Every structure is written in structure tokens, then in C-alpha cells.
């Protein structure tokens, strides 16, 4: 997935192609805090009428016909070569999840128990109640 350098801490999903086991020591500690969302995309071949960029690698989808694949549910656009590396987060609004985590004082890569001790209290309950009542969350 392509993200800005300043936005990498706001990513809430694990990378599907990083090859890091969750129990593999220091390298796995970074993956432990991420959400375990597993909603695969349903990609179909698509013909684009205007320049479109891959939502996984960020490069242009090129060709004369059927330049890439588009998810029939969430409209994610990817190359055929990027299809297997796309994050399984179909239909999830990751911007809202990231904003809610920021309100709780958390980032996408620091959500496990040792970091949540700082933010417990009544303010969390109010934010979580508001967040869970929002119908646009999923």
C-alpha cells in the first residue's frame, strides 16, 4: 500500500506481503499491534477511460484494454501483479479508524496492551460509544 512518509504510523492494517511472523521477536512486535482485518477484495478486469493509479503500488495502470483490476465492492484499483499483495480490507473505512485511534492517543502501529495503559479513563468510553454508534464505520 502506498502511503506518505508522514502517514505510515496511521496505517491500521497489517501488510499481507511482509513475511513477518507475529511470534518472531522484535520484527513481529511491530505487527502485533495492527488490526487483524481479513475481508478479501473481489477483483474483476476493468477498462479505464482516464488515467488511473494503482491503489497498492501507486504507479499508473497502463495498456489499451483491461489495464487493471477493480474490486466490485469497494472500487479499489490494482495491477494484476499487485492483486495478491493488496491488503484485505474491502469496505473498511480506514480513515475513520485512524481518526478514532488518534482521538484515543494511539497510532496504527502502537495498539497493543503496553501502550494502552496511558489512555484509560472516562474519555475513552465516551469516544468508543460515539465511534460504535456511527453507522458509517464499516
Tab-separated table of N, CA and C in Angstrom:
chain	number	residue	atom	x	y	z
A	1	UNK	N	0.844	-1.165	0.000
A	1	UNK	CA	0.000	0.000	0.000
A	1	UNK	C	0.894	1.235	0.000
A	2	UNK	N	0.533	2.214	-0.775
A	2	UNK	CA	1.299	3.442	-0.884
A	2	UNK	C	0.795	4.442	0.152
A	3	UNK	N	1.707	4.955	0.981
A	3	UNK	CA	1.361	5.986	1.959
A	3	UNK	C	2.466	7.029	2.002
A	4	UNK	N	2.120	8.219	2.467
A	4	UNK	CA	3.122	9.251	2.677
A	4	UNK	C	4.043	8.843	3.822
A	5	UNK	N	5.230	9.380	3.818
A	5	UNK	CA	6.176	9.085	4.895
A	5	UNK	C	5.620	9.542	6.244
A	6	UNK	N	4.915	10.678	6.231
A	6	UNK	CA	4.361	11.216	7.475
A	6	UNK	C	3.111	10.460	7.941
A	7	UNK	N	2.559	9.597	7.079
A	7	UNK	CA	1.312	8.900	7.392
A	7	UNK	C	1.490	7.423	7.723
A	8	UNK	N	2.704	6.913	7.725
A	8	UNK	CA	2.885	5.473	7.909
A	8	UNK	C	2.442	4.977	9.281
A	9	UNK	N	2.445	5.840	10.291
A	9	UNK	CA	2.008	5.413	11.622
A	9	UNK	C	0.491	5.310	11.722
A	10	UNK	N	-0.233	5.881	10.768
A	10	UNK	CA	-1.689	5.861	10.800
A	10	UNK	C	-2.284	4.636	10.117
A	11	UNK	N	-1.457	3.799	9.518
A	11	UNK	CA	-1.943	2.591	8.852
A	11	UNK	C	-2.366	1.593	9.920
A	12	UNK	N	-3.599	1.094	9.820
A	12	UNK	CA	-4.125	0.222	10.866
A	12	UNK	C	-4.130	-1.253	10.481
A	13	UNK	N	-3.873	-1.582	9.228
A	13	UNK	CA	-3.897	-2.975	8.765
A	13	UNK	C	-2.491	-3.508	8.590
A	14	UNK	N	-2.349	-4.824	8.761
A	14	UNK	CA	-1.063	-5.473	8.534
A	14	UNK	C	-0.822	-5.620	7.043
A	15	UNK	N	0.430	-5.543	6.643
A	15	UNK	CA	0.807	-5.770	5.254
A	15	UNK	C	0.706	-7.261	4.963
A	16	UNK	N	0.085	-7.614	3.846
A	16	UNK	CA	-0.102	-9.029	3.524
A	16	UNK	C	1.160	-9.675	3.001
A	17	UNK	N	2.087	-8.912	2.469
A	17	UNK	CA	3.265	-9.498	1.855
A	17	UNK	C	4.556	-9.243	2.581
A	18	UNK	N	4.524	-8.879	3.871
A	18	UNK	CA	5.769	-8.557	4.557
A	18	UNK	C	6.522	-9.783	5.043
A	19	UNK	N	5.881	-10.944	5.155
A	19	UNK	CA	6.561	-12.172	5.544
A	19	UNK	C	6.982	-12.220	6.994
A	20	UNK	N	6.479	-11.345	7.848
A	20	UNK	CA	6.853	-11.316	9.258
A	20	UNK	C	5.861	-12.150	10.049
A	21	UNK	N	6.368	-13.098	10.791
A	21	UNK	CA	5.522	-13.894	11.675
A	21	UNK	C	5.244	-13.085	12.935
A	22	UNK	N	4.056	-13.234	13.487
A	22	UNK	CA	3.706	-12.453	14.667
A	22	UNK	C	4.505	-12.858	15.896
A	23	UNK	N	5.018	-14.056	15.943
A	23	UNK	CA	5.753	-14.531	17.108
A	23	UNK	C	7.254	-14.499	16.905
A	24	UNK	N	7.758	-13.727	15.966
A	24	UNK	CA	9.182	-13.782	15.628
A	24	UNK	C	9.996	-12.670	16.282
A	25	UNK	N	9.787	-12.387	17.536
A	25	UNK	CA	10.635	-11.453	18.268
A	25	UNK	C	10.398	-10.002	17.919
A	26	UNK	N	11.489	-9.247	17.767
A	26	UNK	CA	11.409	-7.809	17.568
A	26	UNK	C	10.676	-7.430	16.296
A	27	UNK	N	10.933	-8.122	15.199
A	27	UNK	CA	10.268	-7.790	13.941
A	27	UNK	C	8.771	-8.042	14.041
A	28	UNK	N	8.368	-9.038	14.807
A	28	UNK	CA	6.960	-9.350	14.963
A	28	UNK	C	6.239	-8.397	15.892
A	29	UNK	N	6.970	-7.717	16.777
A	29	UNK	CA	6.339	-6.780	17.700
A	29	UNK	C	5.640	-5.659	16.962
A	30	UNK	N	6.171	-5.227	15.842
A	30	UNK	CA	5.539	-4.163	15.071
A	30	UNK	C	4.222	-4.637	14.476
A	31	UNK	N	4.128	-5.910	14.121
A	31	UNK	CA	2.910	-6.439	13.517
A	31	UNK	C	1.856	-6.803	14.556
A	32	UNK	N	2.243	-6.988	15.821
A	32	UNK	CA	1.291	-7.402	16.847
A	32	UNK	C	0.190	-6.388	17.075
A	33	UNK	N	0.487	-5.111	17.015
A	33	UNK	CA	-0.486	-4.099	17.335
A	33	UNK	C	-1.475	-3.803	16.238
A	34	UNK	N	-1.269	-4.277	15.050
A	34	UNK	CA	-2.151	-3.975	13.927
A	34	UNK	C	-3.456	-4.752	14.037
A	35	UNK	N	-4.528	-4.169	13.473
A	35	UNK	CA	-5.801	-4.866	13.405
A	35	UNK	C	-5.667	-6.090	12.515
A	36	UNK	N	-6.376	-7.141	12.841
A	36	UNK	CA	-6.370	-8.341	12.016
A	36	UNK	C	-7.663	-8.361	11.207
A	37	UNK	N	-7.728	-7.545	10.181
A	37	UNK	CA	-8.888	-7.455	9.308
A	37	UNK	C	-8.641	-8.383	8.127
A	38	UNK	N	-9.590	-9.262	7.837
A	38	UNK	CA	-9.420	-10.192	6.722
A	38	UNK	C	-10.696	-10.226	5.887
A	39	UNK	N	-10.923	-9.161	5.121
A	39	UNK	CA	-12.048	-9.085	4.202
A	39	UNK	C	-11.488	-8.955	2.792
A	40	UNK	N	-11.324	-10.080	2.084
A	40	UNK	CA	-10.675	-10.031	0.767
A	40	UNK	C	-11.506	-9.276	-0.264
A	41	UNK	N	-10.811	-8.717	-1.241
A	41	UNK	CA	-11.446	-7.989	-2.338
A	41	UNK	C	-11.943	-8.970	-3.394
A	42	UNK	N	-12.881	-8.520	-4.207
A	42	UNK	CA	-13.412	-9.300	-5.332
A	42	UNK	C	-13.038	-8.557	-6.610
A	43	UNK	N	-11.863	-8.865	-7.151
A	43	UNK	CA	-11.335	-8.140	-8.299
A	43	UNK	C	-11.869	-8.698	-9.612
A	44	UNK	N	-12.230	-7.783	-10.511
A	44	UNK	CA	-12.641	-8.099	-11.872
A	44	UNK	C	-11.818	-7.241	-12.817
A	45	UNK	N	-11.570	-7.746	-14.036
A	45	UNK	CA	-10.855	-6.965	-15.044
A	45	UNK	C	-11.668	-5.714	-15.364
A	46	UNK	N	-10.976	-4.594	-15.545
A	46	UNK	CA	-11.667	-3.321	-15.755
A	46	UNK	C	-10.977	-2.516	-16.847
A	47	UNK	N	-11.766	-1.826	-17.654
A	47	UNK	CA	-11.267	-0.932	-18.694
A	47	UNK	C	-11.437	0.500	-18.197
A	48	UNK	N	-10.342	1.224	-18.045
A	48	UNK	CA	-10.359	2.589	-17.519
A	48	UNK	C	-10.369	3.587	-18.672
A	49	UNK	N	-11.207	4.609	-18.581
A	49	UNK	CA	-11.307	5.619	-19.636
A	49	UNK	C	-10.458	6.851	-19.350
A	50	UNK	N	-9.884	6.947	-18.184
A	50	UNK	CA	-8.994	8.059	-17.832
A	50	UNK	C	-7.817	7.506	-17.037
A	51	UNK	N	-6.735	8.253	-16.961
A	51	UNK	CA	-5.555	7.760	-16.224
A	51	UNK	C	-5.908	7.428	-14.774
A	52	UNK	N	-5.529	6.232	-14.359
A	52	UNK	CA	-5.829	5.737	-13.018
A	52	UNK	C	-4.570	5.117	-12.438
A	53	UNK	N	-4.378	5.295	-11.147
A	53	UNK	CA	-3.194	4.778	-10.476
A	53	UNK	C	-3.559	3.590	-9.593
A	54	UNK	N	-2.606	2.691	-9.431
A	54	UNK	CA	-2.784	1.507	-8.597
A	54	UNK	C	-2.868	1.937	-7.133
A	55	UNK	N	-3.860	1.433	-6.417
A	55	UNK	CA	-4.025	1.773	-5.003
A	55	UNK	C	-3.056	1.016	-4.110
A	56	UNK	N	-2.336	0.038	-4.657
A	56	UNK	CA	-1.346	-0.684	-3.863
A	56	UNK	C	0.055	-0.110	-4.051
A	57	UNK	N	0.529	-0.028	-5.294
A	57	UNK	CA	1.911	0.412	-5.528
A	57	UNK	C	2.017	1.871	-5.948
A	58	UNK	N	0.934	2.483	-6.398
A	58	UNK	CA	0.943	3.895	-6.741
A	58	UNK	C	1.335	4.215	-8.170
A	59	UNK	N	1.687	3.220	-8.979
A	59	UNK	CA	2.076	3.519	-10.359
A	59	UNK	C	0.855	3.456	-11.280
A	60	UNK	N	1.013	4.009	-12.467
A	60	UNK	CA	-0.077	4.145	-13.421
A	60	UNK	C	-0.521	2.787	-13.961
A	61	UNK	N	-1.842	2.608	-14.074
A	61	UNK	CA	-2.391	1.424	-14.738
A	61	UNK	C	-2.375	1.716	-16.230
A	62	UNK	N	-1.580	0.980	-16.990
A	62	UNK	CA	-1.382	1.286	-18.406
A	62	UNK	C	-1.819	0.114	-19.277
A	63	UNK	N	-2.039	0.395	-20.546
A	63	UNK	CA	-2.447	-0.615	-21.515
A	63	UNK	C	-3.588	-0.092	-22.361
A	64	UNK	N	-3.945	-0.856	-23.398
A	64	UNK	CA	-5.014	-0.438	-24.294
A	64	UNK	C	-6.381	-0.920	-23.830
A	65	UNK	N	-6.446	-2.098	-23.261
A	65	UNK	CA	-7.716	-2.593	-22.726
A	65	UNK	C	-7.427	-3.438	-21.491
A	66	UNK	N	-8.360	-3.435	-20.583
A	66	UNK	CA	-8.228	-4.171	-19.319
A	66	UNK	C	-6.879	-3.879	-18.663
A	67	UNK	N	-6.667	-2.603	-18.353
A	67	UNK	CA	-5.395	-2.156	-17.790
A	67	UNK	C	-5.149	-2.696	-16.394
A	68	UNK	N	-6.192	-2.988	-15.682
A	68	UNK	CA	-6.016	-3.458	-14.314
A	68	UNK	C	-7.258	-4.142	-13.801
A	69	UNK	N	-7.298	-4.296	-12.498
A	69	UNK	CA	-8.419	-4.948	-11.830
A	69	UNK	C	-9.069	-3.961	-10.877
A	70	UNK	N	-10.400	-4.058	-10.748
A	70	UNK	CA	-11.130	-3.198	-9.828
A	70	UNK	C	-12.016	-4.065	-8.950
A	71	UNK	N	-12.016	-3.772	-7.650
A	71	UNK	CA	-12.870	-4.506	-6.719
A	71	UNK	C	-14.325	-4.117	-6.980
A	72	UNK	N	-15.182	-5.112	-7.102
A	72	UNK	CA	-16.588	-4.840	-7.391
A	72	UNK	C	-17.318	-4.241	-6.184
A	73	UNK	N	-16.771	-4.380	-4.986
A	73	UNK	CA	-17.421	-3.858	-3.780
A	73	UNK	C	-16.942	-2.455	-3.410
A	74	UNK	N	-15.626	-2.279	-3.297
A	74	UNK	CA	-15.091	-1.013	-2.780
A	74	UNK	C	-14.391	-0.168	-3.838
A	75	UNK	N	-14.339	-0.645	-5.080
A	75	UNK	CA	-13.755	0.092	-6.210
A	75	UNK	C	-12.256	0.326	-6.077
A	76	UNK	N	-11.543	-0.536	-5.364
A	76	UNK	CA	-10.084	-0.444	-5.282
A	76	UNK	C	-9.491	-0.862	-6.623
A	77	UNK	N	-8.501	-0.110	-7.136
A	77	UNK	CA	-7.873	-0.375	-8.422
A	77	UNK	C	-6.452	-0.864	-8.217
A	78	UNK	N	-6.095	-1.991	-8.846
A	78	UNK	CA	-4.751	-2.548	-8.717
A	78	UNK	C	-4.294	-3.145	-10.046
A	79	UNK	N	-2.970	-3.306	-10.178
A	79	UNK	CA	-2.408	-4.072	-11.283
A	79	UNK	C	-2.703	-5.553	-11.064
A	80	UNK	N	-2.576	-6.333	-12.119
A	80	UNK	CA	-2.706	-7.785	-11.957
A	80	UNK	C	-1.592	-8.310	-11.059
A	81	UNK	N	-0.399	-7.716	-11.170
A	81	UNK	CA	0.736	-8.173	-10.356
A	81	UNK	C	0.588	-7.774	-8.884
A	82	UNK	N	-0.230	-6.775	-8.591
A	82	UNK	CA	-0.423	-6.303	-7.209
A	82	UNK	C	-1.634	-6.947	-6.536
A	83	UNK	N	-2.398	-7.721	-7.261
A	83	UNK	CA	-3.632	-8.299	-6.747
A	83	UNK	C	-3.401	-9.126	-5.484
A	84	UNK	N	-2.360	-9.924	-5.461
A	84	UNK	CA	-2.123	-10.814	-4.317
A	84	UNK	C	-1.491	-10.096	-3.127
A	85	UNK	N	-0.971	-8.893	-3.343
A	85	UNK	CA	-0.358	-8.130	-2.255
A	85	UNK	C	-1.298	-7.093	-1.652
A	86	UNK	N	-2.478	-6.921	-2.229
A	86	UNK	CA	-3.425	-5.919	-1.730
A	86	UNK	C	-3.908	-6.309	-0.335
A	87	UNK	N	-4.030	-5.315	0.526
A	87	UNK	CA	-4.493	-5.547	1.896
A	87	UNK	C	-5.947	-6.000	1.876
A	88	UNK	N	-6.287	-6.970	2.689
A	88	UNK	CA	-7.648	-7.498	2.761
A	88	UNK	C	-8.487	-6.622	3.685
A	89	UNK	N	-8.910	-5.474	3.172
A	89	UNK	CA	-9.719	-4.546	3.964
A	89	UNK	C	-10.883	-4.020	3.142
A	90	UNK	N	-11.535	-4.871	2.401
A	90	UNK	CA	-12.611	-4.469	1.500
A	90	UNK	C	-13.777	-3.868	2.292
A	91	UNK	N	-14.143	-2.645	1.958
A	91	UNK	CA	-15.277	-1.980	2.593
A	91	UNK	C	-14.976	-1.313	3.919
A	92	UNK	N	-13.760	-1.389	4.408
A	92	UNK	CA	-13.396	-0.789	5.692
A	92	UNK	C	-12.945	0.651	5.460
A	93	UNK	N	-13.482	1.580	6.225
A	93	UNK	CA	-13.080	2.979	6.127
A	93	UNK	C	-11.903	3.201	7.080
A	94	UNK	N	-10.699	3.046	6.560
A	94	UNK	CA	-9.507	3.129	7.403
A	94	UNK	C	-9.235	4.546	7.891
A	95	UNK	N	-9.726	5.554	7.185
A	95	UNK	CA	-9.533	6.933	7.646
A	95	UNK	C	-10.276	7.172	8.953
A	96	UNK	N	-11.495	6.654	9.063
A	96	UNK	CA	-12.261	6.827	10.300
A	96	UNK	C	-11.644	6.036	11.451
A	97	UNK	N	-11.141	4.856	11.169
A	97	UNK	CA	-10.482	4.066	12.215
A	97	UNK	C	-9.241	4.802	12.708
A	98	UNK	N	-8.457	5.345	11.779
A	98	UNK	CA	-7.260	6.102	12.146
A	98	UNK	C	-7.591	7.340	12.953
A	99	UNK	N	-8.673	8.035	12.582
A	99	UNK	CA	-9.079	9.229	13.326
A	99	UNK	C	-9.527	8.866	14.739
A	100	UNK	N	-10.255	7.765	14.881
A	100	UNK	CA	-10.695	7.330	16.211
A	100	UNK	C	-9.505	6.931	17.070
A	101	UNK	N	-8.527	6.259	16.487
A	101	UNK	CA	-7.320	5.897	17.240
A	101	UNK	C	-6.550	7.139	17.668
A	102	UNK	N	-6.496	8.140	16.798
A	102	UNK	CA	-5.815	9.385	17.151
A	102	UNK	C	-6.518	10.066	18.324
A	103	UNK	N	-7.853	10.019	18.365
A	103	UNK	CA	-8.601	10.588	19.491
A	103	UNK	C	-8.306	9.851	20.790
A	104	UNK	N	-7.972	8.566	20.681
A	104	UNK	CA	-7.633	7.774	21.864
A	104	UNK	C	-6.167	7.905	22.247
A	105	UNK	N	-5.398	8.607	21.436
A	105	UNK	CA	-3.980	8.761	21.712
A	105	UNK	C	-3.147	7.596	21.217
A	106	UNK	N	-3.677	6.824	20.288
A	106	UNK	CA	-2.978	5.660	19.749
A	106	UNK	C	-2.658	5.884	18.280
A	107	UNK	N	-1.701	5.123	17.784
A	107	UNK	CA	-1.425	5.111	16.354
A	107	UNK	C	-1.637	3.696	15.855
A	108	UNK	N	-1.645	3.527	14.547
A	108	UNK	CA	-1.886	2.213	13.969
A	108	UNK	C	-0.859	1.184	14.360
A	109	UNK	N	0.375	1.602	14.615
A	109	UNK	CA	1.414	0.627	14.936
A	109	UNK	C	1.644	0.480	16.433
A	110	UNK	N	0.854	1.133	17.257
A	110	UNK	CA	1.033	1.024	18.715
A	110	UNK	C	-0.313	0.838	19.392
A	111	UNK	N	-0.889	-0.334	19.222
A	111	UNK	CA	-2.205	-0.581	19.804
A	111	UNK	C	-2.209	-1.719	20.801
A	112	UNK	N	-1.073	-2.361	21.050
A	112	UNK	CA	-1.108	-3.476	21.984
A	112	UNK	C	-1.142	-2.981	23.423
A	113	UNK	N	-1.297	-3.891	24.374
A	113	UNK	CA	-1.632	-3.565	25.759
A	113	UNK	C	-0.641	-2.635	26.436
A	114	UNK	N	0.640	-2.748	26.160
A	114	UNK	CA	1.603	-1.922	26.891
A	114	UNK	C	1.481	-0.439	26.549
A	115	UNK	N	0.870	-0.113	25.415
A	115	UNK	CA	0.700	1.283	25.045
A	115	UNK	C	-0.672	1.821	25.428
A	116	UNK	N	-1.638	0.967	25.696
A	116	UNK	CA	-2.978	1.434	26.009
A	116	UNK	C	-3.146	1.823	27.469
A	117	UNK	N	-2.181	1.553	28.323
A	117	UNK	CA	-2.305	1.887	29.735
A	117	UNK	C	-2.408	3.393	29.954
A	118	UNK	N	-1.821	4.178	29.073
A	118	UNK	CA	-1.801	5.626	29.239
A	118	UNK	C	-3.148	6.277	28.962
A	119	UNK	N	-4.044	5.625	28.224
A	119	UNK	CA	-5.239	6.300	27.746
A	119	UNK	C	-6.534	5.753	28.335
A	120	UNK	N	-6.465	5.040	29.432
A	120	UNK	CA	-7.686	4.511	30.030
A	120	UNK	C	-8.394	5.612	30.813
A	121	UNK	N	-9.729	5.579	30.802
A	121	UNK	CA	-10.486	6.562	31.554
A	121	UNK	C	-11.856	6.787	30.956
A	122	UNK	N	-12.577	7.767	31.487
A	122	UNK	CA	-13.940	8.021	31.034
A	122	UNK	C	-13.975	8.639	29.645
A	123	UNK	N	-12.946	9.396	29.290
A	123	UNK	CA	-12.926	9.995	27.962
A	123	UNK	C	-12.921	8.902	26.889
A	124	UNK	N	-12.205	7.819	27.139
A	124	UNK	CA	-12.172	6.703	26.189
A	124	UNK	C	-13.560	6.109	25.993
A	125	UNK	N	-14.305	5.944	27.088
A	125	UNK	CA	-15.629	5.347	26.989
A	125	UNK	C	-16.549	6.209	26.138
A	126	UNK	N	-16.477	7.536	26.307
A	126	UNK	CA	-17.308	8.431	25.509
A	126	UNK	C	-16.949	8.340	24.034
A	127	UNK	N	-15.673	8.315	23.737
A	127	UNK	CA	-15.231	8.238	22.343
A	127	UNK	C	-15.625	6.904	21.734
A	128	UNK	N	-15.446	5.812	22.478
A	128	UNK	CA	-15.802	4.494	21.961
A	128	UNK	C	-17.304	4.360	21.740
A	129	UNK	N	-18.114	4.935	22.634
A	129	UNK	CA	-19.563	4.890	22.448
A	129	UNK	C	-19.962	5.659	21.198
A	130	UNK	N	-19.361	6.822	20.994
A	130	UNK	CA	-19.651	7.616	19.804
A	130	UNK	C	-19.197	6.869	18.553
A	131	UNK	N	-18.032	6.258	18.617
A	131	UNK	CA	-17.463	5.540	17.473
A	131	UNK	C	-18.292	4.311	17.125
A	132	UNK	N	-18.759	3.568	18.139
A	132	UNK	CA	-19.530	2.353	17.877
A	132	UNK	C	-20.946	2.673	17.404
A	133	UNK	N	-21.468	3.852	17.717
A	133	UNK	CA	-22.806	4.215	17.264
A	133	UNK	C	-22.804	4.795	15.855
A	134	UNK	N	-21.629	5.093	15.312
A	134	UNK	CA	-21.526	5.646	13.964
A	134	UNK	C	-21.807	4.550	12.943
A	135	UNK	N	-22.813	4.752	12.102
A	135	UNK	CA	-23.210	3.730	11.130
A	135	UNK	C	-22.287	3.699	9.914
A	136	UNK	N	-21.475	4.715	9.699
A	136	UNK	CA	-20.569	4.760	8.552
A	136	UNK	C	-19.217	4.148	8.867
A	137	UNK	N	-19.080	3.520	10.021
A	137	UNK	CA	-17.797	2.943	10.432
A	137	UNK	C	-17.357	1.837	9.492
A	138	UNK	N	-18.224	0.925	9.146
A	138	UNK	CA	-17.864	-0.187	8.251
A	138	UNK	C	-18.481	-0.010	6.907
